[in-house]
Short mmCIF file of C-alpha atoms and ligand atoms in Angstrom, two decimals:
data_model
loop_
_atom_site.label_atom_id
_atom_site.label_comp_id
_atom_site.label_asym_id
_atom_site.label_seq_id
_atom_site.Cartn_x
_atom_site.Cartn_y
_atom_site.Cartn_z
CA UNK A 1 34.21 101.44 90.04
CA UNK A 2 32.66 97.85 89.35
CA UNK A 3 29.64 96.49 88.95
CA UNK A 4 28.62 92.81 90.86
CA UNK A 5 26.35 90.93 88.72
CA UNK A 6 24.99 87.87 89.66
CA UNK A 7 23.45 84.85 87.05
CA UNK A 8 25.44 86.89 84.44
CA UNK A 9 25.86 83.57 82.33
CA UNK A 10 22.47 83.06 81.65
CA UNK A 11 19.98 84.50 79.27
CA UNK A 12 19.27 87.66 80.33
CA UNK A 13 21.90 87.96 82.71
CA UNK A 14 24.70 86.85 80.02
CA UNK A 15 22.95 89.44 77.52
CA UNK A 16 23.34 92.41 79.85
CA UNK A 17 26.71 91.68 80.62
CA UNK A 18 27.57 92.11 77.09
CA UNK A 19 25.60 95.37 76.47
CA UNK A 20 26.89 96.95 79.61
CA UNK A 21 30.50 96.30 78.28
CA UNK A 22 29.95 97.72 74.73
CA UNK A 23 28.48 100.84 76.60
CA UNK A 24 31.09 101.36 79.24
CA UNK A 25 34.69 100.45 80.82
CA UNK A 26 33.60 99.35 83.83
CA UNK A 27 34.59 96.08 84.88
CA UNK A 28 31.82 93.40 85.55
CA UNK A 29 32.41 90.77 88.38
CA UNK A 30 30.12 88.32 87.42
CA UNK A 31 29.16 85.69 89.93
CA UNK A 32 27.06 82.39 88.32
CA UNK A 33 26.84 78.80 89.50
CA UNK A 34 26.25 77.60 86.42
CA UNK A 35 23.44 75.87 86.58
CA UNK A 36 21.97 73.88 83.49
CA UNK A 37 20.91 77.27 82.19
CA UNK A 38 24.54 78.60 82.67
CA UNK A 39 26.62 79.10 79.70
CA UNK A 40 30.40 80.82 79.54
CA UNK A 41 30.03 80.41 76.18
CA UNK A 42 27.40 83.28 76.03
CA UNK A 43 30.38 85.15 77.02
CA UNK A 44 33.26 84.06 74.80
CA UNK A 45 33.38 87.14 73.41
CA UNK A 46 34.86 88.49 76.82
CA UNK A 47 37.69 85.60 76.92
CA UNK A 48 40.97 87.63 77.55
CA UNK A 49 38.60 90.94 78.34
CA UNK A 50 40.13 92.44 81.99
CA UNK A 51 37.00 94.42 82.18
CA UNK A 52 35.01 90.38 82.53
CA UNK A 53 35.86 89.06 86.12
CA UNK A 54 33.74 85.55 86.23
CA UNK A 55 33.22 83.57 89.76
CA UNK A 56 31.49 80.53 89.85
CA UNK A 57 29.98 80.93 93.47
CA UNK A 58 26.30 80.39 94.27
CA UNK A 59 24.11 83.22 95.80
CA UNK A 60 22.90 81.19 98.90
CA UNK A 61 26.50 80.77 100.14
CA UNK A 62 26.47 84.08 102.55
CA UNK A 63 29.66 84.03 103.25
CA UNK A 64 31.20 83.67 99.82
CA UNK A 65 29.20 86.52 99.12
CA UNK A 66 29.75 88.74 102.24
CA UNK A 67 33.72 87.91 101.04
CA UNK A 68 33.24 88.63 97.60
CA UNK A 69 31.29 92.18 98.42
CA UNK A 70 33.80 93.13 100.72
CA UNK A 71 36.92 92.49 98.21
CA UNK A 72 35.44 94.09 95.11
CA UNK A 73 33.11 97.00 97.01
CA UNK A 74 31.13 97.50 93.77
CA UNK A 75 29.10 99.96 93.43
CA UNK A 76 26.06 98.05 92.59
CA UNK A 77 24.76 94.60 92.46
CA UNK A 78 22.26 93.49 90.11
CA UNK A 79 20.71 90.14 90.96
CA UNK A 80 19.64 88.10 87.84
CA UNK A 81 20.70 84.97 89.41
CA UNK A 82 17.26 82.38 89.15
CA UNK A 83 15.66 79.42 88.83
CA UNK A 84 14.14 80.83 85.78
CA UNK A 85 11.34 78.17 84.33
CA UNK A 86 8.21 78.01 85.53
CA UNK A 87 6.96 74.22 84.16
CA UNK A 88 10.34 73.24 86.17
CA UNK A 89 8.72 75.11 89.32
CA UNK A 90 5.88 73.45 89.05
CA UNK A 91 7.90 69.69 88.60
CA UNK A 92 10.13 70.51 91.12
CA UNK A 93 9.89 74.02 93.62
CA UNK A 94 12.76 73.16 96.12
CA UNK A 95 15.56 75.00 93.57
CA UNK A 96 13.24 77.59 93.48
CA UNK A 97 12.82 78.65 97.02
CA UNK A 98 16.53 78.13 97.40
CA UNK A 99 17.70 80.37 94.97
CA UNK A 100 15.02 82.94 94.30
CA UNK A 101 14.34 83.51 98.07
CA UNK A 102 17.38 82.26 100.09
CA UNK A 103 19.89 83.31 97.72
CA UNK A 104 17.97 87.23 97.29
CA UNK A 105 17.80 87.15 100.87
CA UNK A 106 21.89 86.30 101.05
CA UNK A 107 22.62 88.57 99.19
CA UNK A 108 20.71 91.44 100.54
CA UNK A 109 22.21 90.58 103.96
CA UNK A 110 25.89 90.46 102.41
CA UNK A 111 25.54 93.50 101.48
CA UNK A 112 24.06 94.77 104.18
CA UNK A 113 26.55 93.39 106.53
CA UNK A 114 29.43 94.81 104.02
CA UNK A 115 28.20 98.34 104.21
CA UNK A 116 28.80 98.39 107.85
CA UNK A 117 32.81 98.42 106.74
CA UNK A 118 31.81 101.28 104.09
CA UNK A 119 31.18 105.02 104.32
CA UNK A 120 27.97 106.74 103.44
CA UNK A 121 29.07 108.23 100.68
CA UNK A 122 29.29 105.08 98.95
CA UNK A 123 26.11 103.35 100.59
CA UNK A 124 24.16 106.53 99.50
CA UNK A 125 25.29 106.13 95.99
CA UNK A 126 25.07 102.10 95.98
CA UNK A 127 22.17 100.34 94.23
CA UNK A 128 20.76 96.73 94.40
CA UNK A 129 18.83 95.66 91.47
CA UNK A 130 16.58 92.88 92.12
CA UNK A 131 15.77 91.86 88.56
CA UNK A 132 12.26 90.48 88.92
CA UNK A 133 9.07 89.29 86.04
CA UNK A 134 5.72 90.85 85.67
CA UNK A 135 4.45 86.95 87.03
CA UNK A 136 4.18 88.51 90.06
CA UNK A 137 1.20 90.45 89.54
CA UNK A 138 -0.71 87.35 88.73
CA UNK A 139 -3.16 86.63 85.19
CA UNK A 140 -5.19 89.03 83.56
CA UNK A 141 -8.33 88.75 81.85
CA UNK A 142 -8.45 89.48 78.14
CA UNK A 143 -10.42 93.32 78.75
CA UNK A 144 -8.23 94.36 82.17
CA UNK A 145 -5.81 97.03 82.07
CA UNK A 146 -2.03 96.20 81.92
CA UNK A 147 -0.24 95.84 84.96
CA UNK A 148 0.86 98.87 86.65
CA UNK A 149 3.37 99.23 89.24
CA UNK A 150 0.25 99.52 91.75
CA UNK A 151 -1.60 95.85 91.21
CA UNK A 152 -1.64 93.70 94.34
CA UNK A 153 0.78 90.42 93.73
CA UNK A 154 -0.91 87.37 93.20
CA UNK A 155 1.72 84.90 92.21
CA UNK A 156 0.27 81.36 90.93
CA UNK A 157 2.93 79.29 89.92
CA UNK A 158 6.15 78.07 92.25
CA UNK A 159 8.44 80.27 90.31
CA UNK A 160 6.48 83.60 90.85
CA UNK A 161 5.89 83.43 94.07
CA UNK A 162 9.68 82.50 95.02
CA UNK A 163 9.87 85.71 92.72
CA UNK A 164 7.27 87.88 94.63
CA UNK A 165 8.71 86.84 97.92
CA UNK A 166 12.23 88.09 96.76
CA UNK A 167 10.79 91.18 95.63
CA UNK A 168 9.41 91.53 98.96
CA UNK A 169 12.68 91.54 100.99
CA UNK A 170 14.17 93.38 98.41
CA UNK A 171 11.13 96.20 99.37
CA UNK A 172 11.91 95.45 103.37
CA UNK A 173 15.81 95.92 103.06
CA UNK A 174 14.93 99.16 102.10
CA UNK A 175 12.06 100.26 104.64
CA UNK A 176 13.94 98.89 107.39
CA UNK A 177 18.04 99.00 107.18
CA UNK A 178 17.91 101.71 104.54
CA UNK A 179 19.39 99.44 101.45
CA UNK A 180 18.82 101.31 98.42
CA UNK A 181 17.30 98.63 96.50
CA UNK A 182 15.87 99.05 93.21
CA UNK A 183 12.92 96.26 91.48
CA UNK A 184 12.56 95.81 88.25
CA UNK A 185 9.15 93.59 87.29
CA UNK A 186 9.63 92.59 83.33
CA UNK A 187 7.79 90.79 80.76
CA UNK A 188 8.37 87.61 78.50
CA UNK A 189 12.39 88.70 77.03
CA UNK A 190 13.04 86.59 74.01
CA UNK A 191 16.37 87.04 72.19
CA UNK A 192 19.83 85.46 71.42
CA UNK A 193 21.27 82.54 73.78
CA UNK A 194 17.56 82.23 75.26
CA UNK A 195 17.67 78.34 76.66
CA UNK A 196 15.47 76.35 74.27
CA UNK A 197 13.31 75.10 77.25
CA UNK A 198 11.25 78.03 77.10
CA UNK A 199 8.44 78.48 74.04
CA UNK A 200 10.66 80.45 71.11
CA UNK A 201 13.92 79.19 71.25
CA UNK A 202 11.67 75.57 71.78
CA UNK A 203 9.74 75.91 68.43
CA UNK A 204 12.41 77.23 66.21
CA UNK A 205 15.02 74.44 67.11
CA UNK A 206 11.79 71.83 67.20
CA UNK A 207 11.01 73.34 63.94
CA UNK A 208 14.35 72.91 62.17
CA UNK A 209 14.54 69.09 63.51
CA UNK A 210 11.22 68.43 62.11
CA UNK A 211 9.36 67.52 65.56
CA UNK A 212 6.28 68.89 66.61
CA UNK A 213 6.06 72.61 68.44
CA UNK A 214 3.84 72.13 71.34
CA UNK A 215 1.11 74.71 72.14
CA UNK A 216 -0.62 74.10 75.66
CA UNK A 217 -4.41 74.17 76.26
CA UNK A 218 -5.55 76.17 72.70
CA UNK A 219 -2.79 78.23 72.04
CA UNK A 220 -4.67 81.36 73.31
CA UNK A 221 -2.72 82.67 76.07
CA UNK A 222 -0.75 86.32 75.76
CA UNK A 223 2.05 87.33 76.93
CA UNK A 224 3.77 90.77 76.54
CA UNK A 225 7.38 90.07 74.69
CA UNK A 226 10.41 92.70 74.93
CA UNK A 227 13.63 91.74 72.72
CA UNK A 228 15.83 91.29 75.75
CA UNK A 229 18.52 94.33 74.15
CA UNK A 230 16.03 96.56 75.15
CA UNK A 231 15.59 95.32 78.74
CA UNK A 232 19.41 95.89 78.91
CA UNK A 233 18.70 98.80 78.32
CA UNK A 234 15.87 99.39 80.88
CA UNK A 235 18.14 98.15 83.54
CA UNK A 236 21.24 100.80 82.53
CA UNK A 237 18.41 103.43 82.77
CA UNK A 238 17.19 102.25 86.02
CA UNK A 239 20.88 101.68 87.36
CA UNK A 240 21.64 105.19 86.54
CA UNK A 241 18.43 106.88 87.96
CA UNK A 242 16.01 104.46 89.80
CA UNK A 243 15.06 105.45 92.64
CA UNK A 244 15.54 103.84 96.03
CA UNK A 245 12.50 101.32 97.08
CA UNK A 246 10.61 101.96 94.26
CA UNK A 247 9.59 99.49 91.53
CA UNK A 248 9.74 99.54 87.90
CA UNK A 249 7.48 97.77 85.49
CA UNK A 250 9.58 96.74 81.91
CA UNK A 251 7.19 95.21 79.04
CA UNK A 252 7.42 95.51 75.06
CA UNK A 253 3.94 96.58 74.25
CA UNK A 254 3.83 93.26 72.21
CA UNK A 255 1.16 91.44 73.75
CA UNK A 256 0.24 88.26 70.93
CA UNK A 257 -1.14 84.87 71.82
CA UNK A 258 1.26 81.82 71.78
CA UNK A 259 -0.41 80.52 69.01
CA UNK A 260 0.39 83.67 66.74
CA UNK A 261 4.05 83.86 67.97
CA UNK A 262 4.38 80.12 66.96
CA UNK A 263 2.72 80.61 63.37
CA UNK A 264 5.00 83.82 63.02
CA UNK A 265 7.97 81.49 64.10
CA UNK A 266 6.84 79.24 61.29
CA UNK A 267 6.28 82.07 58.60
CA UNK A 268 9.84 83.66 59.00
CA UNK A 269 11.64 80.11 59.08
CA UNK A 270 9.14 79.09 55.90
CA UNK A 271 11.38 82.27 54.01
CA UNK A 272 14.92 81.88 55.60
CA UNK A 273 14.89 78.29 55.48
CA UNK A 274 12.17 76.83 53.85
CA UNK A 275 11.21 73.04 54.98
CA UNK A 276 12.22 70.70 52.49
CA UNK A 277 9.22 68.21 53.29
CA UNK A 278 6.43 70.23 53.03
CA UNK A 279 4.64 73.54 52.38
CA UNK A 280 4.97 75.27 55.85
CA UNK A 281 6.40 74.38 59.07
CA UNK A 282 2.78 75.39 60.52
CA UNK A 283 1.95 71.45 59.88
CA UNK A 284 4.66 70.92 63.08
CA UNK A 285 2.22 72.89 65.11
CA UNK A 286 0.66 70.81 67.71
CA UNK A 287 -1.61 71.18 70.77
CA UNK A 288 -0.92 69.32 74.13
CA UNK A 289 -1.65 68.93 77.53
CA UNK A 290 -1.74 72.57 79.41
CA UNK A 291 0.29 73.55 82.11
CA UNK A 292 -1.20 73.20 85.32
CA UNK A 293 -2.53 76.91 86.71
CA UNK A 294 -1.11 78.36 83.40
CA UNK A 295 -1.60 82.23 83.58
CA UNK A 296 -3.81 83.49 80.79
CA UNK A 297 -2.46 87.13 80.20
CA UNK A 298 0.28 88.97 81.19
CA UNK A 299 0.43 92.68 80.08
CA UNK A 300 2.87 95.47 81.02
CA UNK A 301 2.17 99.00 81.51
CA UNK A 302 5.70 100.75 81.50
CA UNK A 303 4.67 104.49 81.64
CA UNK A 304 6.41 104.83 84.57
CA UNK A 305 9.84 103.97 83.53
CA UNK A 306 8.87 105.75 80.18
CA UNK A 307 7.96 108.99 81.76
CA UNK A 308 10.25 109.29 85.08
CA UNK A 309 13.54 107.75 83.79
CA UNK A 310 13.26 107.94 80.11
CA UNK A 311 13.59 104.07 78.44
CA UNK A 312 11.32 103.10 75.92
CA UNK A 313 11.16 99.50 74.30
CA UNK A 314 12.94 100.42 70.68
CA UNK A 315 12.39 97.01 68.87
CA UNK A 316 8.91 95.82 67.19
CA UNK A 317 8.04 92.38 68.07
CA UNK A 318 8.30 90.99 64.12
CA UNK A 319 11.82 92.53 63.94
CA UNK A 320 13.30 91.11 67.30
CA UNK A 321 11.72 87.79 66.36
CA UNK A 322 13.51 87.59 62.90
CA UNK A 323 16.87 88.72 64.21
CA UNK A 324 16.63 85.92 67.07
CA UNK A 325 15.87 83.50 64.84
CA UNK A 326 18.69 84.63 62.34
CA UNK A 327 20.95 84.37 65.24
CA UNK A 328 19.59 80.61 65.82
CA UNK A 329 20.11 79.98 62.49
CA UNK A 330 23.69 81.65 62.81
CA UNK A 331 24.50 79.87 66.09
CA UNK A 332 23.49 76.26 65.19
CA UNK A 333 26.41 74.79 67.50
CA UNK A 334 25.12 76.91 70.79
CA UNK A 335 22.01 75.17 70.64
CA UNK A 336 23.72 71.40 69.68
CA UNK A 337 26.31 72.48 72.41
CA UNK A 338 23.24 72.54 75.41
CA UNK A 339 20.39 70.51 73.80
CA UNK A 340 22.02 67.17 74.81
CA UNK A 341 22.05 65.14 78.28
CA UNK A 342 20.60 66.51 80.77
CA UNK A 343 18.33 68.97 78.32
CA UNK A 344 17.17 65.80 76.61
CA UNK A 345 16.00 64.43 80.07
CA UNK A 346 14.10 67.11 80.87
CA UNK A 347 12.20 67.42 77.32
CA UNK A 348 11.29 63.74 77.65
CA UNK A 349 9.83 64.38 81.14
CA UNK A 350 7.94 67.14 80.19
CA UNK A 351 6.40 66.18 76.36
CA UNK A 352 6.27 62.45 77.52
CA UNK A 353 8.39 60.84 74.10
CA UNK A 354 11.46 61.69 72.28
CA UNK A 355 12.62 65.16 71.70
P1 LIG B 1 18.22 81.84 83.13
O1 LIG B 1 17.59 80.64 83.74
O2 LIG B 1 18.53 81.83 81.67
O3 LIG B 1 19.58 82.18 83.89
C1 LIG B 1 19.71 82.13 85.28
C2 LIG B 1 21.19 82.18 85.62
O4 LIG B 1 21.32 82.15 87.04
C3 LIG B 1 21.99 80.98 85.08
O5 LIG B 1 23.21 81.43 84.53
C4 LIG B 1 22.25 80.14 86.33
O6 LIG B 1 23.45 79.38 86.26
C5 LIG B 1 22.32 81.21 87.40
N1 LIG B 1 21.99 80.68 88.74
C6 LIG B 1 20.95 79.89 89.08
N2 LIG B 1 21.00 79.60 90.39
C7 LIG B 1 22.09 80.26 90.90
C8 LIG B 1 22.65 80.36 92.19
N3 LIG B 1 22.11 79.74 93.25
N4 LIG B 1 23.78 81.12 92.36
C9 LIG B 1 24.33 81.74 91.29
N5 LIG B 1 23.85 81.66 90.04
C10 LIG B 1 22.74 80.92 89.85
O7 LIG B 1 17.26 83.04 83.50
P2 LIG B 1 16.92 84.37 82.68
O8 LIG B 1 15.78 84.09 81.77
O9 LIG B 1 18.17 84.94 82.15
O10 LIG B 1 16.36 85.29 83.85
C11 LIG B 1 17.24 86.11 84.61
C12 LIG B 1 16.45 86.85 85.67
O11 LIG B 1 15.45 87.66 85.04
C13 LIG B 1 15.69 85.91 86.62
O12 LIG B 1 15.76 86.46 87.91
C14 LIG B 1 14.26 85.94 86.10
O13 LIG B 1 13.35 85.72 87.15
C15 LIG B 1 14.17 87.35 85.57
N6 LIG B 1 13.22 87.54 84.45
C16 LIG B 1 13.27 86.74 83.35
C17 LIG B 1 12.41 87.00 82.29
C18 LIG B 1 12.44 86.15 81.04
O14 LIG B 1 11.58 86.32 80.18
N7 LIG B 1 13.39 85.25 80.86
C19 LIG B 1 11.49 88.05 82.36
C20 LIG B 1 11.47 88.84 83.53
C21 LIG B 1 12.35 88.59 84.55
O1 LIG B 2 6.67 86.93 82.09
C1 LIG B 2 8.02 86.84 82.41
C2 LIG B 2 8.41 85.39 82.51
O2 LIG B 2 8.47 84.89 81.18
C3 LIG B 2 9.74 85.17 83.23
O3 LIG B 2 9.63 85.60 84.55
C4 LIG B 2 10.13 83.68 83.19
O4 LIG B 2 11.41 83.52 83.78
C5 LIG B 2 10.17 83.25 81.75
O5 LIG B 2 10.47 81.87 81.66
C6 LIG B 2 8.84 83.54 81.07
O6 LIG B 2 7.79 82.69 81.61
P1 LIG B 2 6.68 82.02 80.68
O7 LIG B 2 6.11 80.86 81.39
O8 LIG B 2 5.73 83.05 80.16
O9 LIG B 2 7.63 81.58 79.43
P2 LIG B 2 7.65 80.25 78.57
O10 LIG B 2 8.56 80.51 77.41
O11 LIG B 2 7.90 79.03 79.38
O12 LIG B 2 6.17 80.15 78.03
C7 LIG B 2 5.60 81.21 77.25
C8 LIG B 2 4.15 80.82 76.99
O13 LIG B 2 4.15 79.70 76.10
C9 LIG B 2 3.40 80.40 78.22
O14 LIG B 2 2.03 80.80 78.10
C10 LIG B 2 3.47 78.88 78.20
C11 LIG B 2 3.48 78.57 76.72
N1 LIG B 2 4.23 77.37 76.32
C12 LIG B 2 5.50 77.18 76.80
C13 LIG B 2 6.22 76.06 76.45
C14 LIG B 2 7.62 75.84 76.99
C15 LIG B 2 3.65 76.46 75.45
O15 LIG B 2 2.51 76.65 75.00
N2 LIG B 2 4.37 75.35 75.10
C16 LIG B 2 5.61 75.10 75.57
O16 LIG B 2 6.19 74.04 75.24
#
């Protein structure tokens, strides 16, 4: 047996790949264009591993995929492959249509045009994971009730609605040809080899250089963060007993404003490695221009997956925060290894000067 999963050298995707293989034997064929937000060395730990198959393919060639499907036959396919960052949706939402909508729909109609070779035995036991974000669902205000799996979608940036509209033919595959699909809407994941574009990986590294961490609008907004072991772990569960067109909703329970996660950024690096120039690296903290449409609150309510398949987020936000910035602190060359060229253009674009 063999699992297909695709964008496995990214953040999450690169994460999973690793927790699936110190779980179980079987082998991973992991297809990844490697993007900017690619990274094999996420995965060095696999070098010489038989179990690690890498292909660097992208998901919008169909036939590549159709070929790749047909040769391996796994037995699921998780889809993790993205254009990931919302403030580069909203600078640029070509990528994003490509990828999160032409490349879902590829792949859905690879697969679907693969099982016509395969039995029913193995269609009825094949799954296709569309690995999806709680953005979906839209902004909440501060007294509404989490997300269920229930609310309407009202996607307001580029990237969620290239998200929703995968999650959508991920739904039809199912209704109509019978694909046993499987969506999984998550919140904010933070946790080792997290791309220091988005806002923790972006204040600790800003934080040990010195420059300023930037806070849009006031600071205020909330977003529900899951250490991304334990959405690994989620997406096992849901592998192993989601069911067929339904959704699953994936959040940590940790719902704290940006401004608190970047003063308990600063409070954690002020003990581990305290900042030679001055009393705290809270003086660093700075507010700038907000992002344009910028959701106010995103909030998770996993009883579903809790009470159907069993998974239940395991790590408190302070702990999962400390250990990923240990692991920053451990992995110093990762982050020098990817915050050069084409990184630095982008961070110059976005905060106007320097770094
Ligand atoms: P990421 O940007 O870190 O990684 C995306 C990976 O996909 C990269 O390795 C990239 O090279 C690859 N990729 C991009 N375009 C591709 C293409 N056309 N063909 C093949 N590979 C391609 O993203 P991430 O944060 O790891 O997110 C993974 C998935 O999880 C995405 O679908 C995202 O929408 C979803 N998600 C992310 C979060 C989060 O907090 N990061 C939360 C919920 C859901
Ligand atoms: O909710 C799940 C989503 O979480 C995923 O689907 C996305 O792929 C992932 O990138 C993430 O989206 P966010 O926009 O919430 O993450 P980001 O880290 O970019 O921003 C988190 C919050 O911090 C958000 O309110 C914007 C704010 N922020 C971000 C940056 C980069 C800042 O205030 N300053 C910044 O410089």
């Amino acid at each position: 047996m063999t699992i297909l999963v695709t964008g496995g050298a990214g953040f999450i995707g690169s994460n999973f790949v690793l927790d699936w293989l110190a779980h179980t034997d079987e082998p991973v064929v992991n297809v990844d264009k490697l993007t900017y937000a690619g990274n094999l060395r996420n995965l060095s730990a696999l070098e010489g591993d038989a179990r690690h198959f890498f292909l660097r393919e992208d998901i919008c060639d169909g036939s590549r995929m159709l070929d790749i499907i047909a040769t391996h036959r796994p037995r699921a396919v998780i889809n993790f492959a993205a254009e990931s960052h919302v403030d580069r949706s909203i600078a640029g939402p070509e990528e994003f249509i490509q990828t999160n909508v032409v490349g879902c729909f590829r792949l859905l109609e690879a697969v679907r045009e693969a099982s016509n070779g395969f039995s029913d035995a193995w269609m009825s036991s094949f799954r296709f994971v569309q690995v999806s974000t709680d953005e979906v669902y839209g902004s909440l205000t501060p007294s509404a009730p989490a997300f269920s799996e229930a609310n309407r979608f009202e996607p307001n940036s580029p990237y969620s609605a290239s998200k929703a509209a995968a999650d959508h033919l991920a739904r039809a595959y199912w209704h109509t040809y019978g694909l046993p699909t499987v969506t999984t809407n998550c919140s904010n994941n933070y946790g080792p080899f997290h791309f220091p574009e988005k806002l923790i990986p972006l204040c600790i590294n800003n934080a040990l250089a010195g420059l300023p961490l930037p806070l849009y609008g006031d600071g205020r907004q909330v977003r529900d963060w899951l250490f991304v072991r334990d959405h690994c772990a989620a997406l096992r569960v849901v592998l192993e007993r989601g069911i067929p067109g339904e959704t699953y909703n994936i959040g940590g329970k940790a719902e704290v404003t940006n401004l608190e996660v970047v003063q308990m950024i600063c409070d954690i690096l002020d003990e581990l490695r305290p900042d030679p120039l001055s009393g705290s690296y809270r003086r660093l903290i700075t507010f700038v221009k907000d992002r344009p449409g910028h959701d106010r609150r995103y909030a998770i309510d996993a009883s579903k997956i809790e009470s159907q398949l069993g998974w239940y987020p395991r790590v408190a936000f302070r702990d999962g925060l400390r250990q990923t910035i240990e692991w920053y602190l451990d992995n110093e060359d990762w982050v020098s290894g990817i915050t050069s060229g084409a990184y630095r253009d982008w961070i110059r674009r976005q905060y106007g000067s320097g770094e």
